[in-house]
XYZ file of C-alpha atoms in Angstrom:
727
model
C -34.211 -1.132 106.160
C -35.447 -3.640 104.099
C -38.451 -5.822 102.982
C -38.541 -9.456 103.056
C -38.864 -11.529 99.802
C -42.523 -12.613 100.480
C -43.419 -8.855 100.998
C -41.423 -7.791 97.748
C -43.388 -10.246 95.853
C -46.870 -8.679 97.025
C -45.928 -5.459 96.682
C -45.603 -6.150 92.746
C -48.661 -4.483 91.651
C -50.212 -5.260 88.057
C -48.479 -2.178 86.542
C -44.838 -3.948 87.078
C -46.326 -7.012 84.992
C -46.894 -4.825 82.071
C -43.865 -2.979 82.513
C -41.066 -5.513 82.694
C -38.039 -2.722 81.987
C -39.630 -0.840 84.898
C -39.318 -3.794 87.013
C -35.794 -4.126 86.136
C -34.715 -0.805 86.771
C -36.430 -0.751 90.183
C -34.419 -3.871 90.777
C -31.121 -2.190 89.868
C -32.311 0.776 91.763
C -32.710 -1.334 95.114
C -29.481 -3.043 94.357
C -27.586 0.082 94.019
C -29.122 1.400 97.238
C -28.412 -1.558 99.283
C -24.957 -1.760 98.030
C -24.552 2.162 99.120
C -26.318 1.349 102.827
C -23.873 -1.465 103.428
C -20.968 0.538 102.489
C -22.302 3.571 104.822
C -23.577 1.443 107.564
C -21.292 -1.406 108.080
C -19.922 -0.335 111.300
C -22.317 0.202 114.626
C -20.979 3.951 115.304
C -22.131 4.604 111.938
C -25.878 3.833 112.958
C -26.212 6.958 114.883
C -26.101 9.238 111.561
C -29.257 6.838 110.006
C -31.884 9.288 111.102
C -29.760 12.168 109.367
C -29.344 10.091 106.252
C -33.189 9.220 106.315
C -34.477 12.945 106.683
C -31.957 13.930 103.801
C -33.345 11.169 101.354
C -36.900 12.005 102.181
C -36.410 15.883 101.468
C -34.424 14.719 97.749
C -37.267 12.321 96.735
C -39.900 14.799 97.774
C -37.523 17.716 95.560
C -37.730 15.157 92.523
C -41.406 14.285 93.136
C -42.164 17.908 92.711
C -40.345 18.455 89.446
C -41.633 15.769 87.856
C -45.205 16.523 88.554
C -44.335 20.180 87.619
C -43.055 18.723 83.983
C -45.914 16.185 83.528
C -48.206 18.887 84.016
C -46.683 20.928 81.749
C -46.830 18.511 78.860
C -50.470 17.683 79.695
C -51.511 21.311 79.386
C -49.267 21.686 75.900
C -50.929 18.483 74.593
C -54.471 20.219 75.661
C -54.058 23.178 73.495
C -52.739 21.148 70.323
C -55.622 19.206 70.763
C -57.980 22.278 70.335
C -56.061 23.845 67.577
C -56.341 20.401 65.606
C -59.993 20.519 65.912
C -59.851 24.215 64.826
C -58.019 23.184 61.740
C -60.360 20.141 61.087
C -63.469 22.949 61.096
C -61.496 25.084 58.825
C -60.622 22.502 56.400
C -64.234 21.389 56.308
C -65.185 25.043 55.367
C -62.679 25.509 52.843
C -63.673 22.206 51.030
C -67.296 23.474 50.970
C -66.321 26.903 49.776
C -64.156 25.258 46.851
C -67.257 23.351 45.916
C -69.223 25.905 45.396
C -66.573 27.728 43.356
C -66.217 24.706 41.086
C -69.691 24.491 40.693
C -70.370 28.165 39.802
C -67.050 27.888 37.095
C -68.450 24.838 35.218
C -71.484 26.861 34.902
C -69.563 29.896 33.485
C -67.582 27.876 31.113
C -69.356 28.919 27.991
C -68.878 32.704 28.691
C -65.368 32.193 29.023
C -65.097 30.579 25.637
C -67.118 33.436 24.194
C -64.251 35.925 25.837
C -61.712 34.144 23.236
C -61.841 36.701 20.271
C -61.841 39.401 22.880
C -58.674 38.179 24.166
C -57.002 37.434 20.603
C -58.043 41.113 19.565
C -56.195 42.247 22.754
C -53.326 40.673 21.840
C -53.232 41.908 18.576
C -53.906 45.302 19.843
C -51.004 45.011 22.447
C -48.929 43.932 19.457
C -49.526 46.407 16.712
C -49.489 48.960 19.805
C -46.064 48.040 20.018
C -45.398 48.725 16.242
C -46.806 52.071 16.365
C -44.394 52.955 19.536
C -41.599 51.207 17.090
C -42.866 53.633 13.946
C -40.265 56.524 14.311
C -37.667 54.178 14.601
C -39.208 52.095 11.478
C -39.397 55.131 9.592
C -35.303 55.415 9.465
C -34.689 51.923 8.485
C -34.896 52.788 4.426
C -32.682 55.217 4.977
C -30.159 53.302 7.035
C -30.491 50.725 4.369
C -29.793 53.308 1.768
C -26.980 54.661 3.529
C -25.415 51.185 4.224
C -25.318 50.163 0.921
C -23.795 53.376 -0.231
C -20.929 52.488 2.112
C -20.623 49.285 1.064
C -20.275 50.471 -2.619
C -17.722 52.678 -1.794
C -15.748 50.011 -0.188
C -16.143 51.253 3.412
C -16.872 47.688 4.788
C -16.401 48.455 8.610
C -19.005 51.310 8.448
C -21.327 49.414 6.238
C -21.240 46.614 8.202
C -22.245 48.367 11.707
C -24.984 49.940 9.818
C -26.132 46.381 8.606
C -25.939 45.347 12.744
C -27.731 48.473 13.809
C -30.814 47.285 11.564
C -30.599 43.692 13.029
C -30.764 44.898 16.281
C -33.513 47.264 15.537
C -35.444 44.501 14.025
C -34.387 41.900 16.848
C -35.664 44.642 19.452
C -39.119 45.294 17.620
C -39.323 41.662 17.279
C -38.598 40.688 21.078
C -41.333 43.348 21.885
C -43.740 41.577 20.051
C -42.986 38.530 21.702
C -43.191 39.841 25.125
C -47.113 39.927 24.961
C -46.399 36.043 25.959
C -47.876 34.732 22.882
C -47.003 33.980 18.949
C -46.806 37.648 17.080
C -50.021 38.073 14.470
C -49.184 37.480 10.819
C -50.153 40.861 10.513
C -47.604 42.503 12.776
C -45.016 40.337 11.821
C -46.042 41.435 8.189
C -45.707 45.065 8.936
C -41.880 44.591 10.785
C -40.664 42.348 7.516
C -42.028 45.448 4.853
C -39.835 47.779 6.758
C -36.864 45.185 6.888
C -37.264 43.612 3.582
C -33.930 44.971 2.182
C -31.902 43.911 5.176
C -31.368 40.352 3.736
C -30.500 41.842 0.537
C -27.916 44.030 2.312
C -26.230 41.019 3.784
C -25.999 39.121 1.012
C -24.503 41.961 -0.856
C -21.710 42.382 2.190
C -21.026 38.607 2.168
C -20.611 38.807 -1.593
C -17.864 41.759 -1.246
C -16.473 39.888 1.514
C -15.987 36.558 -0.593
C -14.639 38.928 -3.524
C -11.696 40.171 -1.090
C -10.974 36.749 0.732
C -10.791 34.961 -2.547
C -8.212 37.558 -3.776
C -6.707 37.597 -0.153
C -2.936 36.444 -1.288
C -2.882 39.365 -3.446
C -4.525 41.886 -1.165
C -2.135 40.940 1.472
C 0.527 42.349 -0.612
C -1.428 45.409 -2.251
C -4.017 46.515 0.267
C -3.919 44.439 3.365
C -6.520 46.868 5.422
C -8.991 45.934 3.262
C -8.462 42.342 3.887
C -8.320 42.964 7.947
C -11.558 44.883 7.464
C -13.109 41.639 6.085
C -11.659 39.555 8.602
C -12.947 41.879 11.233
C -16.380 41.679 10.008
C -16.394 38.130 9.707
C -15.224 37.937 13.392
C -18.127 39.863 14.514
C -20.706 37.802 12.747
C -19.396 35.002 14.495
C -19.748 37.187 17.795
C -23.246 37.428 17.143
C -23.841 33.957 16.255
C -22.556 32.484 19.243
C -24.561 34.860 21.295
C -27.538 33.807 19.761
C -27.009 30.082 19.899
C -25.482 30.128 23.213
C -26.362 33.275 25.353
C -28.798 33.745 27.854
C -31.409 34.303 24.796
C -30.553 31.413 22.862
C -33.396 29.763 21.132
C -36.116 32.198 22.676
C -37.120 33.047 19.174
C -35.178 32.224 15.598
C -33.336 35.146 14.128
C -33.630 35.329 10.423
C -30.980 34.591 8.591
C -28.564 32.853 11.136
C -26.211 31.503 12.090
C -24.606 33.050 9.480
C -21.328 30.456 9.747
C -19.071 33.379 7.840
C -16.163 31.895 9.177
C -16.803 28.509 7.844
C -17.703 30.247 4.473
C -14.160 31.898 4.899
C -11.986 28.527 4.565
C -14.687 27.464 1.829
C -13.608 30.256 -0.423
C -9.866 30.308 0.212
C -10.018 26.427 -0.538
C -12.149 27.083 -3.796
C -9.711 29.703 -4.913
C -6.768 27.768 -4.554
C -8.342 24.958 -6.346
C -9.515 27.358 -9.127
C -6.332 29.206 -9.393
C -4.164 25.909 -9.689
C -5.747 22.659 -9.917
C -8.873 23.241 -12.183
C -7.283 25.076 -15.242
C -8.852 23.149 -18.433
C -6.438 24.690 -20.925
C -3.168 23.429 -19.043
C -1.209 20.967 -21.303
C -0.235 17.757 -19.113
C 1.099 15.774 -22.088
C 4.957 15.499 -22.615
C 6.986 18.354 -22.230
C 3.805 20.264 -20.884
C 3.447 18.276 -18.234
C 7.320 19.119 -16.794
C 6.447 22.975 -17.465
C 3.209 22.763 -15.500
C 4.430 20.654 -12.476
C 7.318 23.696 -12.228
C 5.005 26.130 -12.192
C 2.842 24.614 -9.749
C 6.014 24.582 -7.575
C 6.957 28.297 -8.032
C 3.166 29.347 -7.703
C 2.630 27.317 -4.232
C 6.028 28.282 -3.029
C 5.569 31.939 -3.762
C 1.806 32.199 -2.035
C 2.557 30.044 0.852
C 5.408 32.709 1.577
C 3.058 35.511 1.200
C 0.415 33.418 3.701
C 3.271 33.083 5.928
C 4.888 36.648 6.019
C 1.842 38.740 5.450
C -1.323 36.780 5.578
C -0.962 35.628 9.259
C -0.627 38.911 10.898
C -3.867 40.017 9.304
C -5.761 37.331 11.026
C -6.631 36.248 14.327
C -3.998 33.343 15.906
C -7.037 31.141 16.150
C -7.336 31.101 12.833
C -4.290 29.179 12.336
C -4.429 30.273 8.636
C -0.926 29.237 7.624
C -1.294 25.478 8.701
C -4.842 25.575 7.119
C -3.832 26.995 3.875
C -0.423 24.311 3.662
C -3.073 21.785 4.101
C -5.576 23.047 1.732
C -2.766 23.421 -1.123
C -1.467 19.845 -0.119
C -5.000 18.101 -0.171
C -5.796 20.200 -3.149
C -2.692 18.798 -5.413
C -3.357 15.335 -4.088
C -6.476 15.354 -5.743
C -5.406 17.116 -8.648
C -2.419 14.622 -8.975
C -4.693 11.453 -8.530
C -6.737 12.585 -11.449
C -3.781 13.079 -13.708
C -2.078 9.612 -12.739
C -5.667 8.108 -13.719
C -4.919 9.294 -17.337
C -3.215 7.223 -20.023
C 0.260 8.516 -19.314
C 3.545 7.728 -21.412
C 6.738 6.683 -19.390
C 8.181 9.729 -19.835
C 5.269 11.356 -18.058
C 5.038 8.950 -15.284
C 8.664 9.371 -14.632
C 8.247 12.974 -14.125
C 5.323 12.499 -12.015
C 6.909 10.172 -9.755
C 10.076 11.957 -9.352
C 7.937 15.169 -8.590
C 5.838 14.049 -5.921
C 8.378 11.949 -4.220
C 11.574 14.238 -4.466
C 10.659 17.724 -5.611
C 7.452 18.570 -3.550
C 9.259 17.683 0.253
C 12.591 18.895 -1.029
C 13.768 22.570 -0.176
C 13.155 23.826 -3.378
C 9.247 23.696 -2.250
C 7.414 22.567 1.102
C 11.100 22.177 2.576
C 12.367 25.592 1.494
C 13.774 27.445 4.678
C 11.691 30.592 3.995
C 8.546 28.206 5.235
C 10.545 26.714 8.128
C 9.564 25.677 10.909
C 6.277 26.729 11.151
C 5.486 24.423 8.053
C 5.973 20.855 8.827
C 6.141 18.866 5.868
C 6.355 15.669 7.995
C 2.965 16.283 9.262
C 1.150 16.629 5.928
C 1.549 12.852 5.197
C 2.572 11.366 1.659
C 1.008 13.655 -1.150
C 0.111 10.451 -3.246
C -0.326 7.020 -1.211
C 1.787 4.156 -1.411
C -0.703 2.505 -3.325
C -0.777 4.519 -6.097
C 3.004 5.177 -6.188
C 3.207 1.122 -6.659
C 0.562 1.005 -9.186
C 2.322 3.555 -11.053
C 5.480 2.008 -10.839
C 4.477 -0.940 -12.436
C 2.908 1.002 -14.926
C 5.960 2.976 -15.612
C 7.587 -0.754 -16.058
C 5.147 -2.079 -18.309
C 5.716 1.369 -20.619
C 9.555 0.552 -20.462
C 9.148 -2.922 -21.344
C 7.017 -2.129 -24.369
C 9.517 0.224 -25.627
C 12.462 -1.893 -24.906
C 10.965 -4.629 -26.683
C 10.335 -2.759 -29.582
C 13.681 -0.840 -29.608
C 15.509 -4.766 -29.546
C 13.022 -5.724 -32.137
C 14.488 -2.992 -34.767
C 17.813 -3.124 -33.818
C 18.124 -6.657 -34.273
C 16.636 -6.131 -37.989
C 19.179 -3.882 -38.487
C 21.675 -5.931 -37.115
C 20.626 -8.711 -39.214
C 21.286 -6.524 -42.079
C 24.215 -5.914 -41.318
C 25.806 -9.390 -40.759
C 24.112 -10.526 -44.138
C 26.407 -7.619 -46.127
C 29.005 -9.337 -48.514
C 32.150 -7.770 -46.641
C 33.291 -9.522 -43.448
C 31.911 -8.353 -40.027
C 33.781 -5.750 -38.211
C 36.978 -7.164 -36.159
C 38.571 -5.842 -33.205
C 42.402 -5.522 -32.648
C 42.749 -9.129 -31.694
C 40.948 -10.313 -34.763
C 37.761 -11.245 -33.220
C 34.437 -10.452 -35.054
C 32.512 -8.015 -33.187
C 29.093 -5.877 -33.213
C 28.588 -2.783 -31.228
C 25.019 -4.369 -30.741
C 25.550 -5.625 -27.100
C 27.327 -2.427 -25.868
C 24.266 -0.785 -27.452
C 21.860 -3.231 -25.681
C 23.743 -2.674 -22.493
C 23.921 0.893 -22.339
C 20.243 1.288 -23.221
C 18.910 -1.065 -20.511
C 21.718 0.384 -18.282
C 20.532 3.806 -18.769
C 16.563 2.692 -18.049
C 18.041 1.455 -14.694
C 19.826 4.365 -13.792
C 16.906 6.690 -14.606
C 14.682 4.258 -12.509
C 17.320 4.740 -9.644
C 16.447 8.230 -9.477
C 13.062 7.678 -8.156
C 12.890 4.600 -5.591
C 14.809 1.911 -5.150
C 11.852 -0.701 -5.600
C 11.177 0.689 -9.315
C 15.008 0.331 -9.805
C 14.613 -3.419 -8.789
C 11.584 -3.495 -11.100
C 13.248 -2.406 -13.950
C 16.189 -4.340 -13.396
C 14.167 -7.622 -13.343
C 12.266 -6.562 -16.458
C 15.765 -5.789 -18.291
C 16.652 -9.389 -17.066
C 13.455 -10.777 -18.727
C 14.089 -9.069 -21.842
C 17.498 -10.203 -22.421
C 16.417 -13.489 -21.648
C 14.695 -13.375 -24.864
C 17.570 -11.225 -26.889
C 20.550 -12.783 -24.959
C 23.621 -11.750 -26.993
C 26.370 -10.106 -24.424
C 28.157 -11.305 -21.868
C 27.853 -7.773 -20.154
C 24.803 -8.603 -18.069
C 26.881 -7.886 -14.725
C 27.162 -4.566 -15.235
C 23.535 -3.581 -15.141
C 23.058 -5.554 -11.533
C 22.074 -2.521 -9.311
C 25.277 -1.519 -7.040
C 27.794 -3.726 -9.336
C 30.063 -0.303 -9.737
C 30.675 -0.005 -6.012
C 31.352 -4.111 -5.857
C 34.859 -5.277 -5.767
C 33.983 -8.042 -8.317
C 31.193 -7.979 -10.985
C 27.609 -8.888 -9.647
C 26.746 -12.570 -10.331
C 24.255 -13.340 -13.075
C 21.083 -14.865 -12.419
C 20.826 -18.296 -12.536
C 17.637 -18.293 -14.918
C 19.579 -15.887 -17.487
C 22.603 -17.470 -17.106
C 21.117 -20.402 -18.280
C 19.118 -18.710 -21.056
C 22.415 -17.309 -22.229
C 23.795 -21.054 -22.197
C 20.886 -22.015 -24.394
C 21.059 -19.281 -26.676
C 24.864 -19.703 -27.067
C 24.664 -23.153 -27.774
C 21.936 -22.908 -30.543
C 24.203 -20.347 -32.367
C 26.840 -22.826 -32.076
C 24.401 -25.380 -33.295
C 23.598 -23.472 -36.558
C 27.039 -23.343 -37.183
C 27.913 -26.890 -36.606
C 24.675 -27.426 -39.000
C 26.353 -25.404 -41.551
C 29.844 -27.705 -41.102
C 27.985 -31.046 -41.109
C 25.951 -29.897 -44.580
C 29.178 -29.717 -46.211
C 30.734 -32.708 -44.834
C 27.598 -34.712 -45.783
C 28.751 -35.551 -49.226
C 31.851 -37.020 -47.905
C 30.198 -39.287 -45.472
C 28.206 -40.864 -47.950
C 31.045 -42.256 -49.222
C 31.429 -44.377 -46.240
C 32.339 -47.085 -45.975
C 33.223 -47.995 -49.920
C 36.237 -49.942 -51.648
C 37.042 -46.329 -53.430
C 37.472 -45.171 -49.513
C 39.588 -48.394 -48.485
C 42.039 -47.573 -51.310
C 43.145 -44.080 -50.607
C 43.006 -40.906 -48.362
C 41.398 -38.659 -50.528
C 38.128 -38.605 -48.515
C 39.593 -37.934 -45.283
C 41.924 -35.179 -46.724
C 38.869 -33.613 -48.214
C 37.402 -33.737 -44.674
C 40.367 -32.231 -42.974
C 40.126 -29.356 -45.386
C 36.311 -28.781 -44.859
C 36.934 -28.845 -41.252
C 40.041 -26.519 -41.378
C 38.106 -24.054 -43.285
C 35.501 -23.773 -40.564
C 37.800 -23.720 -37.949
C 39.383 -20.550 -39.451
C 35.888 -19.125 -39.320
C 35.314 -20.081 -36.068
C 38.700 -18.715 -34.613
C 37.193 -15.314 -34.738
C 34.996 -15.890 -32.004
C 36.239 -16.008 -28.405
C 36.862 -18.334 -25.833
C 34.914 -20.316 -24.219
C 32.868 -20.271 -27.371
C 35.565 -20.795 -29.758
C 36.674 -24.001 -27.480
C 32.794 -25.257 -27.247
C 32.925 -25.032 -31.138
C 36.354 -26.883 -31.490
C 35.052 -29.775 -29.316
C 31.678 -30.362 -30.551
C 33.043 -30.232 -34.334
C 35.351 -33.044 -33.436
C 32.344 -34.733 -31.470
C 29.917 -34.127 -34.507
C 32.922 -35.655 -37.070
C 33.645 -38.823 -34.699
C 29.472 -39.444 -34.711
C 28.642 -39.085 -38.238
C 31.787 -41.111 -39.071
C 30.547 -44.058 -36.966
C 26.878 -43.825 -38.122
C 28.270 -43.818 -41.712
C 29.990 -46.969 -40.922
C 27.116 -48.500 -39.468
C 24.556 -47.282 -42.091
C 26.150 -49.096 -44.957
C 26.323 -52.895 -45.136
C 29.626 -53.617 -46.249
C 31.181 -56.706 -45.260
C 34.820 -57.529 -45.548
C 35.254 -60.500 -48.028
C 38.657 -61.640 -46.863
C 41.405 -61.446 -44.340
C 42.785 -59.054 -46.458
C 40.306 -56.508 -46.518
C 40.013 -56.820 -42.785
C 43.329 -55.808 -42.511
C 42.594 -52.689 -45.367
C 39.810 -51.410 -43.158
C 41.339 -51.619 -40.205
C 44.495 -49.588 -41.559
C 42.121 -47.060 -43.324
C 40.264 -46.670 -40.068
C 43.850 -46.027 -38.151
C 45.273 -43.777 -40.845
C 41.807 -41.843 -41.045
C 41.653 -41.356 -36.675
C 45.147 -40.028 -36.747
C 44.826 -37.790 -39.189
C 41.594 -36.163 -37.442
C 43.226 -36.344 -34.361
C 46.263 -34.504 -35.216
C 44.148 -31.951 -37.194
C 42.166 -31.434 -33.936
C 45.025 -31.620 -32.092
C 46.964 -28.590 -34.003
C 43.154 -26.717 -34.015
C 43.537 -26.250 -29.963
C 41.660 -29.534 -28.943
C 43.913 -32.195 -26.616
C 43.894 -35.480 -27.577
C 42.190 -36.320 -23.740
C 39.504 -34.237 -24.522
C 38.742 -35.941 -28.236
C 36.204 -38.658 -28.837
C 38.288 -40.186 -32.026
C 39.694 -42.415 -29.627
C 36.271 -44.825 -30.282
C 37.550 -45.026 -33.733
C 41.084 -46.369 -32.677
C 39.083 -48.952 -30.394
C 37.183 -50.148 -33.571
C 39.963 -50.833 -35.965
C 41.501 -53.262 -33.260
C 38.231 -55.154 -32.966
C 38.411 -55.110 -36.785
C 41.998 -56.236 -37.049
C 41.432 -58.912 -34.305
C 42.588 -62.297 -36.451
C 40.954 -64.860 -34.606
C 37.239 -64.754 -33.855
C 37.274 -66.839 -30.779
C 38.725 -63.865 -28.864
C 36.054 -61.286 -30.174
C 34.100 -61.969 -26.772
C 37.504 -60.677 -24.876
C 37.494 -57.629 -27.004
C 34.096 -56.989 -27.034
C 34.243 -57.017 -23.332
C 37.188 -54.605 -23.012
C 35.395 -52.022 -25.619
C 32.074 -52.451 -23.531
C 34.012 -51.154 -20.428
C 35.426 -48.019 -22.006
C 32.285 -47.358 -24.053
C 29.507 -48.480 -21.735
C 26.659 -47.045 -23.530
C 27.296 -49.349 -26.452
C 24.199 -51.673 -27.188
C 24.069 -55.319 -28.621
C 22.797 -53.905 -31.948
C 25.773 -51.838 -32.170
C 27.845 -54.691 -31.607
C 26.065 -56.933 -34.042
C 26.380 -54.349 -36.973
C 30.196 -53.914 -35.956
C 30.710 -57.344 -36.139
C 28.966 -57.688 -39.603
C 31.483 -55.570 -40.942
C 34.478 -58.389 -40.151
C 32.467 -60.332 -42.523
C 33.786 -63.715 -40.604
C 31.933 -63.948 -37.420
C 29.849 -67.050 -37.189
C 26.289 -67.215 -35.639
C 27.708 -69.363 -32.743
C 30.555 -66.822 -32.012
C 27.897 -63.892 -32.271
C 25.617 -65.737 -29.703
C 28.410 -66.336 -27.015
C 29.492 -62.269 -27.552
C 25.823 -61.373 -27.177
C 25.247 -63.974 -24.085
C 28.663 -62.556 -22.762
C 27.318 -58.640 -23.242
C 24.145 -59.586 -21.068
C 26.091 -61.155 -18.506
C 27.977 -58.145 -18.008
C 25.846 -55.187 -17.876
C 27.758 -51.793 -17.680
C 26.824 -48.971 -15.715
C 27.485 -45.314 -17.218
C 30.450 -43.455 -14.959
C 29.970 -39.919 -13.756
C 30.894 -37.363 -16.005
C 30.594 -39.799 -19.139
C 30.367 -38.319 -22.561
C 28.203 -40.440 -24.645
C 29.313 -41.568 -27.860
C 26.846 -44.491 -29.121
C 23.552 -43.598 -27.036
C 23.639 -40.342 -30.010
C 24.146 -43.000 -32.794
C 20.985 -44.466 -34.229
C 21.142 -48.214 -34.987
C 19.533 -48.651 -38.576
C 16.402 -50.345 -38.725
C 16.623 -53.944 -39.953
C 15.260 -54.371 -43.664
C 12.275 -56.394 -44.006
C 12.431 -59.126 -46.537
C 10.211 -58.801 -49.694
C 7.437 -61.582 -50.144
C 4.796 -62.227 -52.568
C 1.978 -63.623 -52.037
C 1.584 -67.264 -51.969
C 4.822 -67.530 -52.535
C 8.569 -67.582 -50.802
C 10.437 -64.551 -49.189
C 13.007 -62.832 -51.475
C-alpha cells in the first residue's frame, strides 16, 4: 500500500526540486489518498475488495493519461502551425519592405515631374469651376430679370413678394458658390468675378428692402392703427432673415464658406430703429421750450403722448409681433430709459426754483401715478415697479438741495425788500397801526409767516425730505429776520398736534436776542432823555427840592405810555429794564461827582433827598405794574441809611450789612460812598476796608447784579510841575 520515508525521499526527481508547487500538490494528493484508503479499508473484511478497487483505479488513471496525451498533442500541433505562419509572415514583411524602398526611390526620382504638372492641375481646377459656371448660365441669365422684378414689387409695397425674390436670388448665388467650392479648392478670381457680376444688384436690392423696412418700423405706432398688414409683413420678413442667419451660423453648413452680407441681424436693427424713433419723437426736439411755463406744458405733452403710444403698443402692436419679441416690455423700457436720459439732461441745466419743483413733482409723483405709467389700461402687463427710479436718488437729493438754495435766495431778497418797505412805514408821521386792544401791530409778521409756510407747504408736495430742508432753511432765515412769535406754525405737522410744536432752541435764542436788542434801542432813547437830569446829580440845587426827580418821573412816565403799546412779556421786560437803568445811572451819578457833605445837617439833607427820590421812583414803577419785590431801587434806601448814620464808629457794622445785601460791591465803591459823608477819618476807613477784606461775600444763585454794572471813576492824578511840588 505505501512506501517508506526513505523510498519516498529516493523517488524524488530533480524536476520535483525545480517545481516545488508540483511537489506540494503531490503531497496533498498522497495525503488525500491515504485518508481515503484508511476510511475504506479500516476493517479486515473490506480488504477482500482491494483487487477490485486497484483495477478500477488503474483503468481510471489510464483514461486520464490518454486524455492528457491527446490534449498535449493537440496543443503541440497548434504551436507548430503558428510558428510556421510566423515564419511566412516574416518573409512577406521583408518582401514588402523591399518593395516600398524601391517605390520610394522611384518617387524621389520623379519629384521634378510632379512639380511641372502643378500648372496643369490648376488649369484643370479652373476649368472645372468654369464648367460649373457654364452649367449655371441658364440660371444666371435670369438673375437680372429677377432683380428688376423684385425691385418693382418693392416699389409697389409688395414686401413679401419682393423678399421672396430676394431670397430666391440669394439661394441661387449660394448654390452656384457651393458648386464652385465643391471642386475641393478655393474658387478662382475669374470664376468668382463672373458670379459676382451677375449678382451685383443683389446687395442693392437688400439695402433698398432694409430701408423700406426701417421706414415701416419707424412708423410702427401709426401703422398698426392705419395699416397693420404692412407692419406685419415687415416683421415676417425680419423673422425670415433671422432664420436664414441662424441656419448659416448654426446649421450643418455653418462656417463652410462665408455668405456675403451675413449675418444681417435685422431683428436687432428692428429694436434699434424703434428706440431711435422714440428718442427722436419725444426726447431730441430742439425747438421745445423747457423754460418757465413751457416746461410744464412740455411735461404734460410727454405724459399724454407716452401714455397714448403705450396703449397702442399694448392693444395693437403686440398682436402683430411674435411672442418672443416681448414688444410691450421692451418698448416700455425704451420709453423709460429715453425719458430718464432726457430728464437728466434737463436737470443739469440752470433751472429756477419753479422749474426744479415741476420736474421733481413730475418725476416722483406723476410718472408712476395712474395718470401715466400706472394707468389702468396698461395694467397688469406694465409693472412700473420693475422699471426702477426714473431719476436716481442721488440726483433727487442734489436737486432738492439746489431747490432749497434757490428758495433761500428768493426768500432773502424778498425779506430784504419787505423790511425796507416796513421801515419806511414805521417812520411815517402818524402813529403805527393798532389792534383792538391798543397794541401797536404790523402785518409784516403775518406776511412773513404766510410766505414761509407757503414754501414749506409747497415743498411737502414733493417729498418729506424736501419739506424738512425748506423748514430748516426757513428757521435759518428767521434767525436773521426774527420778528414774529408765530414761528411754531411753520413746524411740519404742527396743525395736527394738540399743542404748538416747540421752537428750536437756536431760533428761540436768536429771537430773544433780537427782542432784547430792540428793547436796548428803546432804553437808549430813554437814557438819552434822562441824561441831562443825571448830570445835575449830586448838587446843592438837587438837595434843595424835588424838581429833578419830578422831571425824571415825567420822562419815565411818557416812555412807559409808549411802551404800553407793546405786548407782554416784552412790555414787562422793558419796564423792569427801565427801572434798573434808572437805578444804575442814579447810583453812577452819585459816585461820579465828588460831592462831600460839609456838616451833619447836609448829611441829613442828602439822606432825606435820597429817601424821597427812591420813594417817588418806587411808587411810579409800582403804579406802572412793577412789584416792589422786583425793583432794584432798594439799594438807594440802603444807601441813605449809610449816609444817615450819625456815629462813624458804627460804619463797619453798617457796611457789613450793606455787603450782605449787595455782595457784588467792591471796596472802591464803598470808599466813594464813604466820601459822600465827609466825616470818615482815615482810621475808620481802614477799619471798614479791613473788615471787608476779612468778610468776602459770594454771589448767591440768581442774584441780580447792582454794583458790577457801575464803573468806579478813575482817581484823578495830581498835577506836578517839573522840579516842583505837586499841586
